[in-house]
Amino acid sequence: MMRRTACQYGVIQPLCQSMFLNQPCRYGYVTNSKVKFVMVVDSSNTALRDNEIRSMFRKLHNSYTDVMCNPFYNPGDRIQSRAFENMVTSMMIQVC
């Protein structure tokens, strides 16, 4: 029986570095299948909370999984999915 483990999520660089030097915050997310996502967010955007960023990673992961499960997608090819592109665009609009 396979055991399901949670995806790993966290800040990539120390908080003090991004808060005091006005640099972007970098967040990382690693899936169970070792796929890595990185999100770079302006540190002045204090409206984003930890749970919102985690939710955005989950949406990105779900949409990415949908693309990978498409029988017409060839692994390693550029992702050419309108649904995936629209989801990423809506996330970027939400952050800005």
Backbone as CSV, one residue per row, in Angstrom:
resi,resn,N_x,N_y,N_z,CA_x,CA_y,CA_z,C_x,C_y,C_z
1,MET,0.844,-1.180,0.000,0.000,0.000,0.000,0.889,1.243,0.000
2,MET,0.579,2.171,-0.884,1.375,3.400,-0.954,0.963,4.361,0.141
3,ARG,1.937,4.976,0.728,1.674,5.976,1.756,1.748,7.355,1.121
4,ARG,0.735,8.156,1.345,0.701,9.508,0.785,1.362,10.466,1.765
5,THR,2.286,11.248,1.241,2.935,12.257,2.073,2.565,13.634,1.551
6,ALA,2.601,14.603,2.416,2.222,15.969,2.042,3.310,16.613,1.197
7,CYS,2.896,17.542,0.354,3.853,18.319,-0.432,4.579,19.279,0.497
8,GLN,5.805,19.596,0.158,6.617,20.492,0.980,6.505,21.916,0.456
9,TYR,6.422,22.860,1.377,6.236,24.267,1.022,7.022,25.115,2.001
10,GLY,7.587,26.235,1.538,8.252,27.134,2.467,8.933,28.299,1.781
11,VAL,9.439,29.204,2.611,10.173,30.371,2.126,11.575,29.914,1.754
12,ILE,12.084,30.380,0.619,13.396,29.934,0.145,14.536,30.701,0.793
13,GLN,14.385,32.001,1.031,15.450,32.763,1.678,14.938,33.311,3.007
14,PRO,15.836,33.667,3.898,15.409,34.171,5.204,14.499,35.390,5.075
15,LEU,13.513,35.481,5.954,12.567,36.595,5.931,13.258,37.933,6.127
16,CYS,14.259,37.978,6.999,14.912,39.260,7.274,15.564,39.828,6.021
17,GLN,16.076,38.963,5.164,16.718,39.436,3.943,15.702,40.132,3.046
18,SER,14.514,39.562,2.900,13.530,40.157,1.998,12.841,41.361,2.623
19,MET,12.645,41.361,3.933,11.909,42.438,4.580,12.740,43.717,4.686
20,PHE,14.016,43.590,4.987,14.828,44.771,5.241,15.512,45.325,3.996
21,LEU,15.745,44.507,3.008,16.412,44.978,1.799,15.422,45.237,0.671
22,ASN,14.142,45.137,0.970,13.072,45.387,0.007,13.246,44.534,-1.248
23,GLN,13.617,43.279,-1.051,13.767,42.338,-2.149,12.521,41.463,-2.227
24,PRO,12.308,40.837,-3.370,11.146,39.957,-3.483,11.283,38.733,-2.586
25,CYS,10.156,38.241,-2.106,10.132,37.002,-1.325,10.042,35.835,-2.296
26,ARG,10.787,34.788,-2.029,10.778,33.600,-2.874,10.215,32.438,-2.074
27,TYR,9.206,31.798,-2.645,8.583,30.646,-2.008,8.798,29.428,-2.895
28,GLY,8.955,28.286,-2.269,9.139,27.047,-3.016,8.110,26.011,-2.627
29,TYR,7.805,25.121,-3.561,6.821,24.063,-3.356,7.333,22.834,-4.090
30,VAL,7.451,21.721,-3.394,7.923,20.476,-3.995,6.820,19.441,-3.861
31,THR,6.447,18.830,-4.978,5.379,17.834,-4.973,5.928,16.468,-4.575
32,ASN,5.018,15.513,-4.389,5.423,14.148,-4.059,6.243,13.514,-5.176
33,SER,6.012,13.962,-6.404,6.741,13.414,-7.547,7.995,14.228,-7.876
34,LYS,8.418,15.073,-6.944,9.655,15.865,-7.037,9.587,17.000,-8.062
35,VAL,8.384,17.414,-8.451,8.229,18.592,-9.304,8.361,19.809,-8.401
36,LYS,9.119,20.801,-8.843,9.368,21.988,-8.016,8.759,23.217,-8.671
37,PHE,8.058,24.002,-7.862,7.499,25.276,-8.297,8.131,26.366,-7.447
38,VAL,8.414,27.507,-8.060,8.955,28.657,-7.342,8.062,29.850,-7.639
39,MET,7.727,30.602,-6.591,6.913,31.804,-6.735,7.694,32.969,-6.146
40,VAL,7.816,34.043,-6.908,8.517,35.242,-6.454,7.479,36.336,-6.286
41,VAL,7.399,36.897,-5.066,6.377,37.885,-4.726,7.056,39.129,-4.176
42,ASP,6.574,40.287,-4.571,7.088,41.553,-4.064,6.895,41.598,-2.549
43,SER,7.956,41.885,-1.816,7.876,41.884,-0.350,7.004,43.009,0.183
44,SER,6.733,44.025,-0.643,5.873,45.114,-0.173,4.397,44.730,-0.215
45,ASN,4.085,43.601,-0.853,2.703,43.129,-0.918,2.381,42.373,0.367
46,THR,1.922,43.090,1.369,1.638,42.476,2.668,0.257,41.848,2.714
47,ALA,-0.522,42.023,1.644,-1.866,41.452,1.620,-1.829,39.935,1.482
48,LEU,-0.748,39.409,0.911,-0.644,37.961,0.746,-0.239,37.316,2.058
49,ARG,-1.018,36.382,2.474,-0.720,35.642,3.701,-0.210,34.256,3.333
50,ASP,0.371,33.610,4.304,0.955,32.294,4.100,-0.062,31.312,3.523
51,ASN,-1.271,31.290,4.073,-2.268,30.329,3.597,-2.727,30.646,2.175
52,GLU,-2.702,31.925,1.770,-3.069,32.288,0.400,-2.013,31.812,-0.593
53,ILE,-0.759,31.947,-0.225,0.321,31.484,-1.100,0.282,29.965,-1.205
54,ARG,0.042,29.288,-0.090,-0.077,27.827,-0.103,-1.235,27.397,-1.010
55,SER,-2.352,28.120,-0.938,-3.508,27.824,-1.785,-3.173,28.034,-3.262
56,MET,-2.412,29.074,-3.553,-2.010,29.333,-4.937,-1.124,28.201,-5.464
57,PHE,-0.219,27.703,-4.629,0.613,26.574,-5.041,-0.238,25.334,-5.300
58,ARG,-1.239,25.093,-4.455,-2.116,23.936,-4.660,-2.864,24.041,-5.987
59,LYS,-3.370,25.243,-6.294,-4.070,25.446,-7.572,-3.123,25.218,-8.744
60,LEU,-1.907,25.737,-8.623,-0.906,25.551,-9.670,-0.592,24.071,-9.842
61,HIS,-0.425,23.370,-8.744,-0.119,21.942,-8.782,-1.266,21.163,-9.425
62,ASN,-2.504,21.471,-9.047,-3.662,20.774,-9.627,-3.762,21.016,-11.129
63,SER,-3.552,22.250,-11.546,-3.619,22.579,-12.967,-2.481,21.903,-13.735
64,TYR,-1.297,21.874,-13.147,-0.148,21.206,-13.761,-0.429,19.708,-13.905
65,THR,-1.036,19.113,-12.889,-1.382,17.694,-12.934,-2.368,17.417,-14.062
66,ASP,-3.342,18.301,-14.241,-4.295,18.148,-15.343,-3.580,18.141,-16.691
67,VAL,-2.591,19.014,-16.848,-1.822,19.061,-18.101,-1.053,17.757,-18.290
68,MET,-0.396,17.273,-17.247,0.410,16.060,-17.345,-0.445,14.824,-17.630
69,CYS,-1.696,14.837,-17.181,-2.593,13.692,-17.389,-3.233,13.691,-18.777
70,ASN,-3.043,14.746,-19.532,-3.583,14.822,-20.885,-2.839,13.814,-21.759
71,PRO,-3.550,12.872,-22.381,-2.863,11.853,-23.188,-2.152,12.421,-24.417
72,PHE,-2.476,13.646,-24.811,-1.843,14.249,-25.980,-0.624,15.097,-25.614
73,TYR,-0.337,15.231,-24.323,0.838,15.992,-23.893,2.055,15.076,-23.902
74,ASN,3.145,15.538,-24.499,4.409,14.802,-24.486,5.292,15.378,-23.389
75,PRO,5.663,14.574,-22.387,6.515,15.078,-21.302,7.782,15.724,-21.849
76,GLY,8.084,16.892,-21.313,9.250,17.648,-21.741,8.923,18.738,-22.741
77,ASP,7.759,18.626,-23.391,7.339,19.675,-24.325,6.865,20.898,-23.563
78,ARG,6.833,22.015,-24.256,6.304,23.252,-23.678,4.818,23.052,-23.386
79,ILE,4.366,23.549,-22.248,2.949,23.438,-21.897,2.165,24.414,-22.761
80,GLN,1.225,23.883,-23.526,0.385,24.704,-24.393,-1.074,24.422,-24.059
81,SER,-1.476,24.849,-22.892,-2.836,24.633,-22.412,-3.452,25.978,-22.061
82,ARG,-4.570,26.289,-22.687,-5.236,27.560,-22.376,-5.715,27.589,-20.935
83,ALA,-6.218,26.458,-20.447,-6.703,26.407,-19.063,-5.564,26.687,-18.089
84,PHE,-4.397,26.087,-18.331,-3.241,26.308,-17.466,-2.788,27.765,-17.548
85,GLU,-2.711,28.290,-18.759,-2.290,29.678,-18.950,-3.267,30.653,-18.288
86,ASN,-4.561,30.405,-18.428,-5.567,31.271,-17.804,-5.480,31.229,-16.284
87,MET,-5.227,30.039,-15.730,-5.109,29.908,-14.280,-3.894,30.683,-13.769
88,VAL,-2.757,30.562,-14.455,-1.544,31.282,-14.043,-1.758,32.790,-14.176
89,THR,-2.381,33.215,-15.259,-2.656,34.641,-15.462,-3.564,35.182,-14.371
90,SER,-4.596,34.439,-14.011,-5.503,34.906,-12.950,-4.793,34.979,-11.603
91,MET,-3.852,34.060,-11.353,-3.071,34.125,-10.113,-2.197,35.368,-10.101
92,MET,-1.592,35.696,-11.234,-0.729,36.876,-11.305,-1.543,38.149,-11.120
93,ILE,-2.733,38.200,-11.682,-3.600,39.366,-11.510,-4.010,39.506,-10.050
94,GLN,-4.281,38.390,-9.401,-4.674,38.398,-7.991,-3.559,38.961,-7.118
95,VAL,-2.315,38.659,-7.448,-1.170,39.093,-6.648,-0.860,40.570,-6.874
96,CYS,-1.076,41.057,-8.081,-0.723,42.452,-8.408,-1.682,43.444,-7.836
